CSV table of C-alpha atoms and ligand atoms in Angstrom, one decimal:
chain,number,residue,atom,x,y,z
K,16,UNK,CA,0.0,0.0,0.0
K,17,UNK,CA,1.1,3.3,-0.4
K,18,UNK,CA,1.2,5.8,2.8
K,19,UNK,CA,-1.1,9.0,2.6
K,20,UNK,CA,-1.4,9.9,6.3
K,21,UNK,CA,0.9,13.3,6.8
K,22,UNK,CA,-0.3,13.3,10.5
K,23,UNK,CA,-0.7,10.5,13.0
K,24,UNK,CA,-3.3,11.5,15.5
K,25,UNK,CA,-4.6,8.6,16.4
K,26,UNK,CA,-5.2,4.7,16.0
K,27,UNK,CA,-9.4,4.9,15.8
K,28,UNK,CA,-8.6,6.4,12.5
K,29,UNK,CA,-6.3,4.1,10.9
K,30,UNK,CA,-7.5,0.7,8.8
K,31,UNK,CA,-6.0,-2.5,9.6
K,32,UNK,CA,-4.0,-2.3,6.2
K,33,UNK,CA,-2.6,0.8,7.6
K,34,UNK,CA,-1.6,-0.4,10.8
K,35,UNK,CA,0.0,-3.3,9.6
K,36,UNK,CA,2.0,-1.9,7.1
K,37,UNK,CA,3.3,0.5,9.9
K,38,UNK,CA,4.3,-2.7,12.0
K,39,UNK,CA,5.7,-3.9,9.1
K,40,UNK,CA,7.7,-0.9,8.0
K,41,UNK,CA,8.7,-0.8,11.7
K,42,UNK,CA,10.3,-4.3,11.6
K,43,UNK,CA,12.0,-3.0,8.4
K,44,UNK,CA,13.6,0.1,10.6
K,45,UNK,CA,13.9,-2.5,14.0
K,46,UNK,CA,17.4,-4.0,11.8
K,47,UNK,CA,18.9,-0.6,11.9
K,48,UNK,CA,19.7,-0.9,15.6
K,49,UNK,CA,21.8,-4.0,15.2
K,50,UNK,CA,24.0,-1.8,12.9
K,51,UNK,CA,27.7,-0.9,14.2
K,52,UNK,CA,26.3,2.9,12.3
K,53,UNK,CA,22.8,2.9,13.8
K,54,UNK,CA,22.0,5.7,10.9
K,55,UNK,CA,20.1,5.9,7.7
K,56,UNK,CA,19.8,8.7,5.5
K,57,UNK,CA,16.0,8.7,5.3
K,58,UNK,CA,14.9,12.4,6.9
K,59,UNK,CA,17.9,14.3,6.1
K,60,UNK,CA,17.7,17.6,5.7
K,61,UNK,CA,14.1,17.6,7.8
K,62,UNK,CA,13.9,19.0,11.3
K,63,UNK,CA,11.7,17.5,13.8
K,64,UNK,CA,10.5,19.5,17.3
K,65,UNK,CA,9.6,17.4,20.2
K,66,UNK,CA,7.2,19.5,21.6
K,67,UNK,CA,6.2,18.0,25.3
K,68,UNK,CA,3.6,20.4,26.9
K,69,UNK,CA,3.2,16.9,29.4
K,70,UNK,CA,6.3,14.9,31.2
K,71,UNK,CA,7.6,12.0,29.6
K,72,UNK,CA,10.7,9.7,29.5
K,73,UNK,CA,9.9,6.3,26.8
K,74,UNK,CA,8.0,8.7,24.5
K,75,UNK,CA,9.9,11.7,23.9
K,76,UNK,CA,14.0,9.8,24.0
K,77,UNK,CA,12.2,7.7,21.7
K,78,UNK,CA,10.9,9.9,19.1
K,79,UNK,CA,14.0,12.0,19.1
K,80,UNK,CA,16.4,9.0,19.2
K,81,UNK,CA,14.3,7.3,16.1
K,82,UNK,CA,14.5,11.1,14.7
K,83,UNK,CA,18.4,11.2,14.6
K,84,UNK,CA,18.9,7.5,13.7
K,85,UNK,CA,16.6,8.9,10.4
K,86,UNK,CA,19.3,11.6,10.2
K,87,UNK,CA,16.9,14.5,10.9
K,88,UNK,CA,17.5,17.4,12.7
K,89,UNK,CA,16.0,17.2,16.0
K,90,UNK,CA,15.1,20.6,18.7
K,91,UNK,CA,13.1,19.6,22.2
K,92,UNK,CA,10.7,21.8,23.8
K,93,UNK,CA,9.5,21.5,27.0
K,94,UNK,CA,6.7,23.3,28.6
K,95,UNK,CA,8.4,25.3,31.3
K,96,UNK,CA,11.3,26.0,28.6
K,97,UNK,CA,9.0,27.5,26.2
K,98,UNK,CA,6.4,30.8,26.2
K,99,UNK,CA,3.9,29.1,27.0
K,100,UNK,CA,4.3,29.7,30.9
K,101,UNK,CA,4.1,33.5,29.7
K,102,UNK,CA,0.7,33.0,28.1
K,103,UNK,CA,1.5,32.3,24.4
K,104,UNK,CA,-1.0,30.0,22.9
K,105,UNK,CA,0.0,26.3,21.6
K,106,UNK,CA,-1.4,28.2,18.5
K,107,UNK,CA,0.8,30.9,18.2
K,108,UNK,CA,3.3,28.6,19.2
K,109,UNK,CA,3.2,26.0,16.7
K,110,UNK,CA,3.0,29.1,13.9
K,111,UNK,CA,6.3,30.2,15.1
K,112,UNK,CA,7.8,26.4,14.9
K,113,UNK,CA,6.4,26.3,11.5
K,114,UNK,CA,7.9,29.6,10.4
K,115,UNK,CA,11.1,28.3,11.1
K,116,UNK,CA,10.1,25.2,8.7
K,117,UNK,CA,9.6,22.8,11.2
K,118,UNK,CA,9.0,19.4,8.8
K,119,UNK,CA,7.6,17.0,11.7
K,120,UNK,CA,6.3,18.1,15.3
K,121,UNK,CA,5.6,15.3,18.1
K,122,UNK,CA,3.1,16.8,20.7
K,123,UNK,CA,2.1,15.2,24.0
K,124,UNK,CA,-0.1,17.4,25.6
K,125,UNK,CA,-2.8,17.4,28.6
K,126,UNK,CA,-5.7,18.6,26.5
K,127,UNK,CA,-7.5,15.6,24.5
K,128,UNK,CA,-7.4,16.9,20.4
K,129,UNK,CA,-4.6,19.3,20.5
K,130,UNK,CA,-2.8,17.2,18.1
K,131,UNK,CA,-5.4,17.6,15.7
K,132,UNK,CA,-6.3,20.9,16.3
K,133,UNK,CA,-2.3,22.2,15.1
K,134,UNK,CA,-2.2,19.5,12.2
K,135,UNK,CA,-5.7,21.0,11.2
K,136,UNK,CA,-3.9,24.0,10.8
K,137,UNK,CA,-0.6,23.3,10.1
K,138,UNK,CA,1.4,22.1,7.1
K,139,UNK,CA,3.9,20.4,9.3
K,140,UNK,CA,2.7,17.2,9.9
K,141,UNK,CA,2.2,16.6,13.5
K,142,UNK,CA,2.2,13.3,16.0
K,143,UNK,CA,0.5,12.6,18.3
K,144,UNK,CA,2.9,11.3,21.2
K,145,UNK,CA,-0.6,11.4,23.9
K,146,UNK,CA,-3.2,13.9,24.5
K,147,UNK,CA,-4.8,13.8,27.9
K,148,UNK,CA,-7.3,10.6,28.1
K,149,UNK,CA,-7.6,10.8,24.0
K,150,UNK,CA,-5.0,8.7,22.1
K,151,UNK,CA,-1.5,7.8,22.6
K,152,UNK,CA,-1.2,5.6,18.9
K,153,UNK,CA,2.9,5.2,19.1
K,154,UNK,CA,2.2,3.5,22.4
K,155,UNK,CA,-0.4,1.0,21.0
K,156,UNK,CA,1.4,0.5,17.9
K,157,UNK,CA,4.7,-0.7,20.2
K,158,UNK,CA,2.3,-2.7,22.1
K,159,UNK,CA,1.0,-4.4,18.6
K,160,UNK,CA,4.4,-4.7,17.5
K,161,UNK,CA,5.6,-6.6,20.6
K,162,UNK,CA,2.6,-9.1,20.8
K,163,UNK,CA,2.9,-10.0,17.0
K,164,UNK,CA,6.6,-10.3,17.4
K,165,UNK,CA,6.2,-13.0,20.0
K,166,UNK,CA,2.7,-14.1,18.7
K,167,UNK,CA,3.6,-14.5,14.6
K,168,UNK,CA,-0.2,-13.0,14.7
K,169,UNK,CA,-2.4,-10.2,16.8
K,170,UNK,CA,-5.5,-12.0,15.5
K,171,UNK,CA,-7.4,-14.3,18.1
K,172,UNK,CA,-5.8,-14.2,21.1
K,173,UNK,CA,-7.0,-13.0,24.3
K,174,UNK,CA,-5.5,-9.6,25.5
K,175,UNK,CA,-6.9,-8.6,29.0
K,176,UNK,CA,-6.0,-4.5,29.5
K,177,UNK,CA,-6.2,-4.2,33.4
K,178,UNK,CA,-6.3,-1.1,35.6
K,179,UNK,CA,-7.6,2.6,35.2
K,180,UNK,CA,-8.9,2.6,31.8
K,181,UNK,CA,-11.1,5.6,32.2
K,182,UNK,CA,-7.9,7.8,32.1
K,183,UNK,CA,-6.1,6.1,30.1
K,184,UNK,CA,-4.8,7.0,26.4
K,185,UNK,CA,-3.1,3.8,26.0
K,186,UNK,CA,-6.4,1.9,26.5
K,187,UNK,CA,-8.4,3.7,24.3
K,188,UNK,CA,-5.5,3.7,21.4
K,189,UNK,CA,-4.7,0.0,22.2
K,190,UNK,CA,-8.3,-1.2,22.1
K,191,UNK,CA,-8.7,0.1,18.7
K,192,UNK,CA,-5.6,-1.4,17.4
K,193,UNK,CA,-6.3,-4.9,19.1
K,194,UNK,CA,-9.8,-5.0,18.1
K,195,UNK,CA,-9.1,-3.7,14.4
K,196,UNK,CA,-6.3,-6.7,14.5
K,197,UNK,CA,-8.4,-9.7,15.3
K,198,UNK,CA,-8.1,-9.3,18.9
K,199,UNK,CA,-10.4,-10.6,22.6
K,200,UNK,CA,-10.1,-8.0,24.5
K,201,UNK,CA,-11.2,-7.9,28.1
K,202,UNK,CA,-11.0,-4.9,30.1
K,203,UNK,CA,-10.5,-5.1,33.9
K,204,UNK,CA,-11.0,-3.0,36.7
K,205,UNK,CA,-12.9,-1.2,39.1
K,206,UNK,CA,-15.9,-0.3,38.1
K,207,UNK,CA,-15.3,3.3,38.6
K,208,UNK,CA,-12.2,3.2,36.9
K,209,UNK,CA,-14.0,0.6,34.1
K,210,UNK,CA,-17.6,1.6,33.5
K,211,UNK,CA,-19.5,-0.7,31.4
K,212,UNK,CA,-20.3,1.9,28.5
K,213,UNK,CA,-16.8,0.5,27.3
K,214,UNK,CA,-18.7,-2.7,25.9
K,215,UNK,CA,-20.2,-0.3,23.0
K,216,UNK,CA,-16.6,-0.5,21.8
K,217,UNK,CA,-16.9,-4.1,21.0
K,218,UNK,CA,-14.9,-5.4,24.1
K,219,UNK,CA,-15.7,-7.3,27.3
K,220,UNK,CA,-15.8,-5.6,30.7
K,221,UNK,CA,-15.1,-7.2,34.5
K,222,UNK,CA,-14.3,-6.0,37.6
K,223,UNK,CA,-12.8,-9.4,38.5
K,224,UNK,CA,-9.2,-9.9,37.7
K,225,UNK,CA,-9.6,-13.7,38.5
K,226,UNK,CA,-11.8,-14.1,35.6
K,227,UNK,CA,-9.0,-13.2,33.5
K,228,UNK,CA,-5.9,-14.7,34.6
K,229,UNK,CA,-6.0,-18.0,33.5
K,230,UNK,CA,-7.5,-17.2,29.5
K,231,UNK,CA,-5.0,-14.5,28.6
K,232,UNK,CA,-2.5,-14.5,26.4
K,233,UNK,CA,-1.0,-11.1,26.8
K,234,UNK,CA,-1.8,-9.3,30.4
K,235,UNK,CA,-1.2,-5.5,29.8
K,236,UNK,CA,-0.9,-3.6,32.9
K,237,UNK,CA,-2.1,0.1,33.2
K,238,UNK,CA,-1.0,2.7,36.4
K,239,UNK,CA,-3.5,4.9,38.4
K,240,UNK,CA,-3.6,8.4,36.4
K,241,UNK,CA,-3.6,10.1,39.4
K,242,UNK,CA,-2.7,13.4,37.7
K,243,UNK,CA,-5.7,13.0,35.9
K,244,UNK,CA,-8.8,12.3,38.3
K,245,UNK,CA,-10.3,14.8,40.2
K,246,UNK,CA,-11.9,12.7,43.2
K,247,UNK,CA,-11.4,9.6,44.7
K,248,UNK,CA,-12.4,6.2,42.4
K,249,UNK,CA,-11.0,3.5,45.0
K,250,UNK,CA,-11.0,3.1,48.5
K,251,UNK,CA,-7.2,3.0,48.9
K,252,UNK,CA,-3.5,1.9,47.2
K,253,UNK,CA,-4.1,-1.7,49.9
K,254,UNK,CA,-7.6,-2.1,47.9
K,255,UNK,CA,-6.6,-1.8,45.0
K,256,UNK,CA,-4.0,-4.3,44.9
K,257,UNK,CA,-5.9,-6.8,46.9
K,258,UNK,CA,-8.6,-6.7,43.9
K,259,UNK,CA,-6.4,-5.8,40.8
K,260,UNK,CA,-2.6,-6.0,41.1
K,261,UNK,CA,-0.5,-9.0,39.6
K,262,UNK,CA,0.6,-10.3,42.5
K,263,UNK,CA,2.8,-13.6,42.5
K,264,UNK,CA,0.3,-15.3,43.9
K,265,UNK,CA,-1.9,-14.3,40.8
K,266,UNK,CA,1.1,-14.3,38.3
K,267,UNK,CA,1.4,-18.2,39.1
K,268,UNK,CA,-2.4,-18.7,37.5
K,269,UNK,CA,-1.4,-16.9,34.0
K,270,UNK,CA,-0.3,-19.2,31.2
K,271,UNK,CA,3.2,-20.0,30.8
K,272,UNK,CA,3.1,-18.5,27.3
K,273,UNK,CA,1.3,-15.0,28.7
K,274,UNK,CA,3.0,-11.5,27.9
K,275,UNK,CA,3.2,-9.2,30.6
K,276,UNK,CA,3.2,-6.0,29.5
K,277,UNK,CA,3.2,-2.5,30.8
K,278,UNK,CA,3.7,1.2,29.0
K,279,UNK,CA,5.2,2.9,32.2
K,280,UNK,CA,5.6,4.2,34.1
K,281,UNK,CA,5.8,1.4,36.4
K,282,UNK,CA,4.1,1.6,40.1
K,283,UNK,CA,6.1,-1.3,41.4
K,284,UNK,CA,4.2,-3.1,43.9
K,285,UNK,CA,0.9,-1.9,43.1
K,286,UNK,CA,-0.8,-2.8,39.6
K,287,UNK,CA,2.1,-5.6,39.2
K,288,UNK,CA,4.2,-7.2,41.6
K,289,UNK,CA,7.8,-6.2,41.2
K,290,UNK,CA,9.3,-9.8,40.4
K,291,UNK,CA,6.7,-10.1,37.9
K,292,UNK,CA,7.9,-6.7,36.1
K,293,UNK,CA,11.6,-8.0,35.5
K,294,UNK,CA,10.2,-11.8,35.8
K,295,UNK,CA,11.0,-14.2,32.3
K,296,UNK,CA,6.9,-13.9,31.0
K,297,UNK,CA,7.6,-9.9,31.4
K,298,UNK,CA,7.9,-8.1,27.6
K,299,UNK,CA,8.2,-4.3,29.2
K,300,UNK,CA,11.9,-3.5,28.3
K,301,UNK,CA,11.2,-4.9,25.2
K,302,UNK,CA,8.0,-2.4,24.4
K,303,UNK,CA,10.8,0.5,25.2
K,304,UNK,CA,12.9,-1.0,22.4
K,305,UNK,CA,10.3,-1.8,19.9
K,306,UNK,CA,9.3,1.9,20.2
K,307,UNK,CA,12.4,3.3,18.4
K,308,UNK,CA,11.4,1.1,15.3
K,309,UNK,CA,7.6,1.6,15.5
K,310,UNK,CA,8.8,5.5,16.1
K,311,UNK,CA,11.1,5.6,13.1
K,312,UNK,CA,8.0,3.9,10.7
K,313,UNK,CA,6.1,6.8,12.1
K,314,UNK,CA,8.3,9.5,11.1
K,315,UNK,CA,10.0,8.2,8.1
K,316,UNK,CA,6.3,7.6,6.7
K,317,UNK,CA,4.2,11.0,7.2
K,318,UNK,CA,7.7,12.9,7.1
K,319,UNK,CA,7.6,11.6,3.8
K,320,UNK,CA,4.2,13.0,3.3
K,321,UNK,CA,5.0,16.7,4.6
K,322,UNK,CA,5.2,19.8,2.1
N,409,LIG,N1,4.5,5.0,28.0
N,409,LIG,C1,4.8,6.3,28.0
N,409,LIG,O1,4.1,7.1,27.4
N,409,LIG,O2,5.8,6.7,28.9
N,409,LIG,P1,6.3,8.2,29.0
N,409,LIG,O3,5.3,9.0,29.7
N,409,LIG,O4,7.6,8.0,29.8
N,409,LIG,O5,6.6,8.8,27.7
């Protein structure tokens, strides 16, 4: 197929074709970083801004180490670096970037659609890289990646998402990948956190991790968005991992062939058991080097796509 997309904004969007040909483009990139020169000339002469409104640590090294292994030309911004904090507007901002040519801008911001609202305006093309509870589509495309590389296939297997799902960009972008693939998915949690409405989306809902445990092949663990709920949606940390966390005790009941998986990052001891995070069925350091490829795919395809 041929690659029309100049902006990646989100996975809802995207076909099945399309998402597969960025896995495979992605496993076409993923043979760079064996190299001794871990460099190919694909974005030269482009210039990419990382522009991070939000913290992050997988996402934005990610983007801009996929960005130099492309050979672009690569300049960070960070909220409390830019004039933002004196009242600029992500508008005004994003005009000046593209005054200075900017080719490609990555945005992770709180607000769900700012993404879309610069690439909207905008001939840069713009990626998403997470916007508040909206999308996060590099995220689930590293989390397709990684099942189908251990997998051979996405298609039929059971993938039980488990934790705060109402807040959660990664569930929302990884639901639609997974179900656009041929997935099961189940999501788990408390009800609060995992309201039933989510079964419109074509997926199962429980509030009982036990129901899970035993059927899954690929366990994908979510933290508490704490910076984004405004109230209270469990009784306490000690609650919650009695009913939801992957303790060893419940890590024993998962199939010896299950995929742990978690974006990060990590709340050791609470949604998975810390043993379990670095244990031989855990996949998580593996997500955080399947991103560079699946984050080079992404670039080297809509920067190809930019005027
Ligand atoms: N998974 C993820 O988005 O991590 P960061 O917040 O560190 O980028």
């Amino acid at each position: 197929m041929r690659w029309q997309r100049k902006d990646l904004l989100g996975i809802r969007e995207l076909s099945a074709e399309e998402i597969i040909f960025l896995l495979d483009t992605a496993d076409a990139f993923k043979e760079v970083g064996t190299r001794e020169i871990k460099k190919v000339p694909a974005l030269r002469g482009k210039t990419l801004v990382n522009f991070f409104v939000e913290p992050s640590t997988r996402t934005r090294t990610s983007f801009e180490i996929a960005a130099i292994r492309l050979s672009a030309d690569v300049i960070n911004i960070s909220a409390s670096s830019s004039s933002l904090i004196k009242g600029e507007t992500l508008k005004d901002t994003a005009k000046i970037l593209e005054a200075y040519h900017a080719d490609l801008i990555v945005l992770r911001h709180s607000s769900s659609g700012a993404p879309q609202f610069l690439a909207e305006r905008l001939k840069s093309s713009v990626i998403n890289a997470g916007d508040g509870a909206h999308e996060h589509p590099t995220q689930a495309l590293l989390d397709l990646y990684t099942i189908r590389a251990h997998k051979g296939t996405v298609a039929g297997l059971h993938v039980a998402i488990i934790g705060d799902i109402l807040f959660s960009r990664v569930a929302r972008s990884n639901i639609f990948g997974l179900l656009k693939l041929g997935a099961r998915v189940t999501l788990v949690g408390p009800s609060t956190l995992v309201p039933r409405e989510f079964e419109k989306l074509g997926v199962t809902v429980t509030h009982k991790l036990d129901e899970v445990l035993e059927t899954a092949d690929v366990v994908n663990l979510l933290r508490i968005q704490h910076e984004r709920q405004r109230k209270e949606y469990f009784p306490g940390i000690g609650e919650y991992v009695r009913l939801f966390g992957l303790t060893k005790e419940r890590g024993k009941r998962l199939k010896p062939d299950c995929l742990i998986m978690h974006p990060g990052p990590i709340n050791r001891g609470v949604e998975i058991d810390s043993e379990l995070a670095d244990g031989t069925q855990s996949v998580i350091l593996e997500q955080v080097t399947n991103g560079l490829a699946v984050r080079m795919a992404v670039l080297y395809l809509c920067g190809g796509i930019a005027t």
